[in-house]
CSV table of C-alpha atoms and ligand atoms in Angstrom, one decimal:
chain,number,residue,atom,x,y,z
A,1,MET,CA,91.9,172.9,89.0
A,2,ILE,CA,92.9,173.2,85.4
A,3,PRO,CA,96.3,175.0,84.9
A,4,LYS,CA,95.9,178.4,83.4
A,5,HIS,CA,99.0,178.3,81.3
A,6,VAL,CA,100.4,175.0,79.9
A,7,ALA,CA,103.7,174.9,77.9
A,8,ILE,CA,104.7,171.9,75.9
A,9,ILE,CA,108.1,170.9,74.4
A,10,MET,CA,106.8,168.9,71.5
A,11,ASP,CA,109.7,166.4,71.1
A,12,GLY,CA,110.0,163.0,69.4
A,13,ASN,CA,108.5,163.6,66.0
A,14,GLY,CA,111.6,162.5,64.1
A,15,ARG,CA,111.9,159.2,66.1
A,16,TRP,CA,108.2,158.6,65.6
A,17,GLY,CA,108.6,158.8,61.8
A,18,LYS,CA,111.8,156.6,61.8
A,19,LYS,CA,110.1,154.0,63.9
A,20,ARG,CA,107.4,153.6,61.3
A,21,GLY,CA,109.8,153.6,58.4
A,22,LEU,CA,108.7,157.1,57.5
A,23,THR,CA,110.8,160.3,57.1
A,24,ARG,CA,111.4,162.7,60.0
A,25,SER,CA,109.2,165.2,58.1
A,26,GLU,CA,106.3,162.8,58.1
A,27,GLY,CA,106.8,162.6,61.8
A,28,HIS,CA,106.5,166.4,62.0
A,29,TYR,CA,103.2,166.1,60.0
A,30,ALA,CA,101.9,163.6,62.5
A,31,GLY,CA,103.0,165.9,65.3
A,32,SER,CA,101.1,168.8,63.7
A,33,GLN,CA,97.9,166.6,63.8
A,34,THR,CA,98.5,165.9,67.5
A,35,MET,CA,99.0,169.6,68.1
A,36,GLU,CA,95.6,170.3,66.6
A,37,GLU,CA,94.1,167.8,69.0
A,38,LEU,CA,95.8,169.3,72.0
A,39,ILE,CA,94.6,172.8,71.0
A,40,ASP,CA,91.0,171.5,70.9
A,41,ALA,CA,91.5,169.7,74.3
A,42,SER,CA,92.9,172.8,75.9
A,43,ALA,CA,90.0,175.0,74.7
A,44,GLU,CA,87.6,172.3,75.9
A,45,VAL,CA,88.9,172.0,79.4
A,46,GLY,CA,89.5,175.7,80.0
A,47,VAL,CA,93.2,176.1,79.7
A,48,GLU,CA,93.7,179.8,79.0
A,49,ILE,CA,97.1,179.8,77.4
A,50,LEU,CA,98.9,177.0,75.5
A,51,THR,CA,102.5,177.6,74.6
A,52,LEU,CA,103.9,175.2,72.0
A,53,TYR,CA,107.6,174.9,71.3
A,54,ALA,CA,107.6,174.5,67.6
A,55,PHE,CA,111.2,175.5,66.5
A,56,SER,CA,114.3,176.5,68.4
A,57,THR,CA,117.1,178.6,67.1
A,58,GLU,CA,119.3,175.5,67.5
A,59,ASN,CA,117.0,173.7,65.0
A,60,TRP,CA,118.5,175.6,62.1
A,61,LYS,CA,121.4,173.2,62.3
A,62,ARG,CA,119.1,170.3,61.0
A,63,PRO,CA,119.2,169.1,57.4
A,64,LYS,CA,118.0,171.7,54.9
A,65,ASP,CA,115.0,169.5,53.8
A,66,GLU,CA,113.7,169.2,57.4
A,67,VAL,CA,114.2,172.9,58.1
A,68,ASN,CA,112.3,173.8,55.0
A,69,TYR,CA,109.5,171.4,56.0
A,70,LEU,CA,109.3,172.9,59.5
A,71,MET,CA,109.2,176.4,58.1
A,72,ASN,CA,106.5,175.6,55.7
A,73,LEU,CA,104.3,173.9,58.3
A,74,PRO,CA,103.0,177.3,59.8
A,75,VAL,CA,102.1,178.5,56.4
A,76,LYS,CA,100.0,175.4,55.6
A,77,PHE,CA,98.7,175.3,59.2
A,78,PHE,CA,97.4,178.9,59.4
A,79,ASN,CA,96.1,178.8,55.9
A,80,GLN,CA,93.9,175.8,56.8
A,81,LYS,CA,93.1,176.6,60.4
A,82,LEU,CA,92.6,180.4,60.6
A,83,PRO,CA,88.8,180.4,59.8
A,84,GLU,CA,88.2,177.9,62.5
A,85,PHE,CA,90.3,179.8,65.0
A,86,MET,CA,88.2,182.9,64.2
A,87,ARG,CA,85.1,180.9,64.7
A,88,ARG,CA,86.3,179.5,68.0
A,89,ASN,CA,87.6,182.8,69.3
A,90,ILE,CA,91.2,181.5,69.5
A,91,LYS,CA,94.1,184.0,69.6
A,92,ILE,CA,97.5,183.3,68.1
A,93,LEU,CA,100.7,184.7,69.5
A,94,ILE,CA,104.3,184.0,68.5
A,95,SER,CA,107.2,184.1,70.9
A,96,GLY,CA,110.6,184.2,69.1
A,97,ASP,CA,112.6,186.0,66.5
A,98,ILE,CA,110.0,186.6,63.8
A,99,GLU,CA,112.3,189.0,61.8
A,100,ASN,CA,114.6,186.2,60.8
A,101,LEU,CA,112.0,183.7,59.6
A,102,PRO,CA,111.8,183.0,55.9
A,103,LYS,CA,109.6,185.5,54.1
A,104,GLY,CA,106.6,183.3,53.6
A,105,THR,CA,106.6,182.0,57.2
A,106,LYS,CA,107.0,185.5,58.6
A,107,LYS,CA,104.0,186.7,56.5
A,108,ALA,CA,101.8,183.8,57.6
A,109,VAL,CA,102.5,184.2,61.4
A,110,ILE,CA,102.2,188.0,61.3
A,111,ASN,CA,98.9,187.6,59.5
A,112,ALA,CA,97.6,185.0,62.0
A,113,MET,CA,98.5,187.3,64.9
A,114,LYS,CA,96.8,190.2,63.3
A,115,GLU,CA,93.6,188.4,62.3
A,116,THR,CA,93.1,186.9,65.7
A,117,GLU,CA,94.3,189.9,67.9
A,118,ASP,CA,90.8,190.8,69.1
A,119,ASN,CA,89.8,187.2,70.0
A,120,THR,CA,89.3,186.6,73.7
A,121,GLY,CA,89.3,182.8,74.0
A,122,LEU,CA,92.2,180.3,74.3
A,123,ILE,CA,95.6,181.9,73.5
A,124,VAL,CA,97.9,179.6,71.5
A,125,ASN,CA,101.4,180.9,71.8
A,126,PHE,CA,103.9,179.3,69.4
A,127,ALA,CA,107.5,179.5,70.4
A,128,LEU,CA,109.0,179.7,66.9
A,129,ASN,CA,112.6,180.5,66.1
A,130,TYR,CA,112.8,180.7,69.9
A,131,SER,CA,115.8,180.7,72.3
A,132,SER,CA,115.4,181.5,76.0
A,133,ARG,CA,119.0,182.9,76.2
A,134,SER,CA,118.5,185.1,73.1
A,135,GLU,CA,115.2,186.3,74.5
A,136,ILE,CA,116.9,187.4,77.7
A,137,VAL,CA,119.7,189.1,75.8
A,138,GLN,CA,117.3,191.0,73.5
A,139,ALA,CA,115.4,192.1,76.6
A,140,ILE,CA,118.5,193.6,78.0
A,141,TYR,CA,119.3,195.2,74.7
A,142,GLY,CA,115.7,196.7,74.6
A,143,ILE,CA,116.1,198.1,78.1
A,144,MET,CA,119.5,199.7,77.3
A,145,GLN,CA,118.0,201.3,74.2
A,146,ASP,CA,115.0,202.7,76.1
A,147,ALA,CA,117.2,203.8,79.0
A,148,LYS,CA,118.9,206.3,76.6
A,149,SER,CA,115.8,208.4,76.6
A,150,ASN,CA,114.6,207.3,80.1
A,151,PRO,CA,117.6,206.9,82.5
A,152,LEU,CA,115.2,206.2,85.3
A,153,LEU,CA,114.4,202.8,83.7
A,154,LEU,CA,117.7,201.4,84.9
A,155,GLU,CA,117.4,202.7,88.4
A,156,GLU,CA,113.8,201.4,88.7
A,157,LEU,CA,114.5,198.1,86.9
A,158,ASP,CA,112.7,195.2,88.6
A,159,GLU,CA,111.4,191.8,87.6
A,160,GLU,CA,108.1,193.2,86.5
A,161,THR,CA,109.7,195.7,84.2
A,162,PHE,CA,112.1,193.2,82.8
A,163,GLU,CA,109.3,190.9,81.9
A,164,ARG,CA,107.8,193.5,79.7
A,165,TYR,CA,110.8,193.1,77.4
A,166,LEU,CA,110.4,189.4,77.0
A,167,TYR,CA,108.6,187.8,74.0
A,168,THR,CA,106.0,186.5,76.5
A,169,ARG,CA,105.1,190.0,77.7
A,170,GLY,CA,101.6,190.2,79.1
A,171,LEU,CA,101.3,186.4,79.7
A,172,PRO,CA,101.3,184.8,83.1
A,173,ASP,CA,104.1,182.3,83.7
A,174,PRO,CA,103.4,178.7,82.8
A,175,ASP,CA,102.0,176.6,85.6
A,176,ILE,CA,103.3,173.4,84.0
A,177,VAL,CA,105.9,172.6,81.4
A,178,ILE,CA,105.5,169.2,79.7
A,179,ARG,CA,108.2,167.6,77.6
A,180,THR,CA,107.3,164.6,75.5
A,181,GLY,CA,109.8,162.2,73.9
A,182,GLY,CA,111.6,160.9,77.0
A,183,GLU,CA,114.5,163.4,77.2
A,184,LYS,CA,114.8,165.3,80.5
A,185,ARG,CA,116.1,168.6,79.2
A,186,ILE,CA,114.8,172.1,78.9
A,187,SER,CA,116.5,172.8,75.6
A,188,ASN,CA,116.6,176.6,75.9
A,189,PHE,CA,112.9,177.0,76.6
A,190,LEU,CA,111.2,179.6,78.8
A,191,MET,CA,114.0,179.5,81.3
A,192,TRP,CA,113.0,182.8,83.0
A,193,GLN,CA,109.2,182.1,82.8
A,194,SER,CA,109.3,178.5,84.1
A,195,SER,CA,111.3,179.3,87.2
A,196,THR,CA,108.4,178.1,89.4
A,197,ALA,CA,106.5,175.8,87.0
A,198,ASP,CA,105.9,172.1,87.5
A,199,LEU,CA,108.1,170.1,85.0
A,200,ARG,CA,106.6,166.9,83.6
A,201,PHE,CA,108.7,164.6,81.4
A,202,VAL,CA,106.7,162.0,79.5
A,203,ASP,CA,108.0,159.1,77.4
A,204,ASP,CA,105.4,159.3,74.6
A,205,LEU,CA,106.8,160.6,71.4
A,206,PHE,CA,104.9,163.7,70.6
A,207,PRO,CA,102.6,162.3,67.8
A,208,ASP,CA,101.4,159.7,70.3
A,209,PHE,CA,100.7,162.3,73.0
A,210,LYS,CA,97.0,162.6,72.4
A,211,LYS,CA,94.2,164.2,74.3
A,212,GLU,CA,93.9,161.3,76.7
A,213,GLN,CA,97.6,161.4,77.7
A,214,TYR,CA,97.5,165.2,77.8
A,215,LEU,CA,94.5,165.3,80.2
A,216,LYS,CA,96.1,162.7,82.3
A,217,VAL,CA,99.2,164.7,82.9
A,218,ILE,CA,97.1,167.7,83.8
A,219,GLU,CA,95.0,165.5,86.1
A,220,ASP,CA,98.1,164.1,87.7
A,221,GLN,CA,99.3,167.5,88.5
A,222,ASN,CA,96.1,168.2,90.4
A,223,HIS,CA,96.5,165.0,92.5
A,224,ASP,CA,100.1,165.9,93.2
A,225,ASP,CA,99.1,169.4,94.3
A,226,ASP,CA,96.4,168.1,96.6
A,227,SER,CA,98.7,165.6,98.3
A,228,TRP,CA,101.2,168.3,98.8
A,229,LYS,CA,98.5,170.4,100.5
A,230,GLU,CA,97.5,167.5,102.7
A,231,CYS,CA,101.2,167.0,103.7
A,232,ALA,CA,101.6,170.6,104.4
A,233,GLY,CA,98.5,170.3,106.6
B,1,IPE,C1,110.1,167.7,67.3
B,1,IPE,O1,110.8,166.6,67.6
B,1,IPE,C2,110.8,168.9,67.7
B,1,IPE,C3,111.0,169.9,66.6
B,1,IPE,C4,112.1,170.5,66.3
B,1,IPE,C5,109.8,170.3,65.8
B,1,IPE,P1,112.2,166.2,67.0
B,1,IPE,O2,112.3,166.6,65.5
B,1,IPE,O3,113.3,166.8,67.8
B,1,IPE,O4,112.1,164.6,67.1
B,1,IPE,P2,113.3,163.7,67.7
B,1,IPE,O5,113.6,164.2,69.0
B,1,IPE,O6,114.4,163.8,66.7
B,1,IPE,O7,112.6,162.4,67.7
B,2,IPE,C1,113.3,170.9,71.5
B,2,IPE,O1,113.5,169.7,70.9
B,2,IPE,C2,112.8,172.0,70.5
B,2,IPE,C3,111.5,171.8,70.1
B,2,IPE,C4,110.6,171.0,70.6
B,2,IPE,C5,111.1,172.7,69.1
B,2,IPE,P1,114.9,169.4,70.3
B,2,IPE,O2,114.9,167.9,69.8
B,2,IPE,O3,115.3,170.4,69.2
B,2,IPE,O4,115.9,169.5,71.5
B,2,IPE,P2,117.2,168.8,71.9
B,2,IPE,O5,118.1,168.8,70.6
B,2,IPE,O6,116.8,167.4,72.2
B,2,IPE,O7,117.8,169.5,73.0
B,3,MG,MG1,114.2,166.1,69.5
């Protein structure tokens, strides 16, 4: 069975660039090419939601040039890809603090979400300026605000209600979280949502994590699932 929701921590672009005597930003460009390939592969095999960790709130601490490059990528990316996404019925969502993005980036991502909002095919959800901890804190803040006019909200608060205040509202939890680049860390990504997900850590640097490697990870998950079922009898 193909997982319904796949989430990917796209790590290793900088090292990929360095290894080739290129800049870290050139590594990010290569990563963006791989990302396009994985979007295609996901649509092809019937993944319904693909969440891609593109920029964490911690990433602001990187050198200015690199941050500028990463903030410009969505502008270029959507400029180039939106007509194709429309043609292919792909819907774009953003999980993260959109308000505090640079003006041009914010405009590009809001436009991409608006243009594609009625599309009913693959959902590509970019975690951009994302932090799992901030997401949880802003959810609590939202609940407190709404409780002022609706005190029952606090009394009736449960997991389902809480989830409606997360950036990922309306999306099912990821079935599998893949991290490329060899590090075994979550790095502040979907901590609430991935409570029950399979975690897969792969050594490929993200630009090298092509369709073939991606499908293999999804396939492996199937085999693992089956063997578990056999064991459980
Ligand atoms: C991409 O990989 C992650 C992003 C922030 C876009 P990195 O830039 O973290 O690459 P490494 O881990 O330094 O190799
Ligand atoms: C995680 O990678 C964030 C993204 C993929 C956007 P990082 O390279 O930023 O994470 P750390 O620094 O290894 O935890
Ligand atoms: Mg990294």
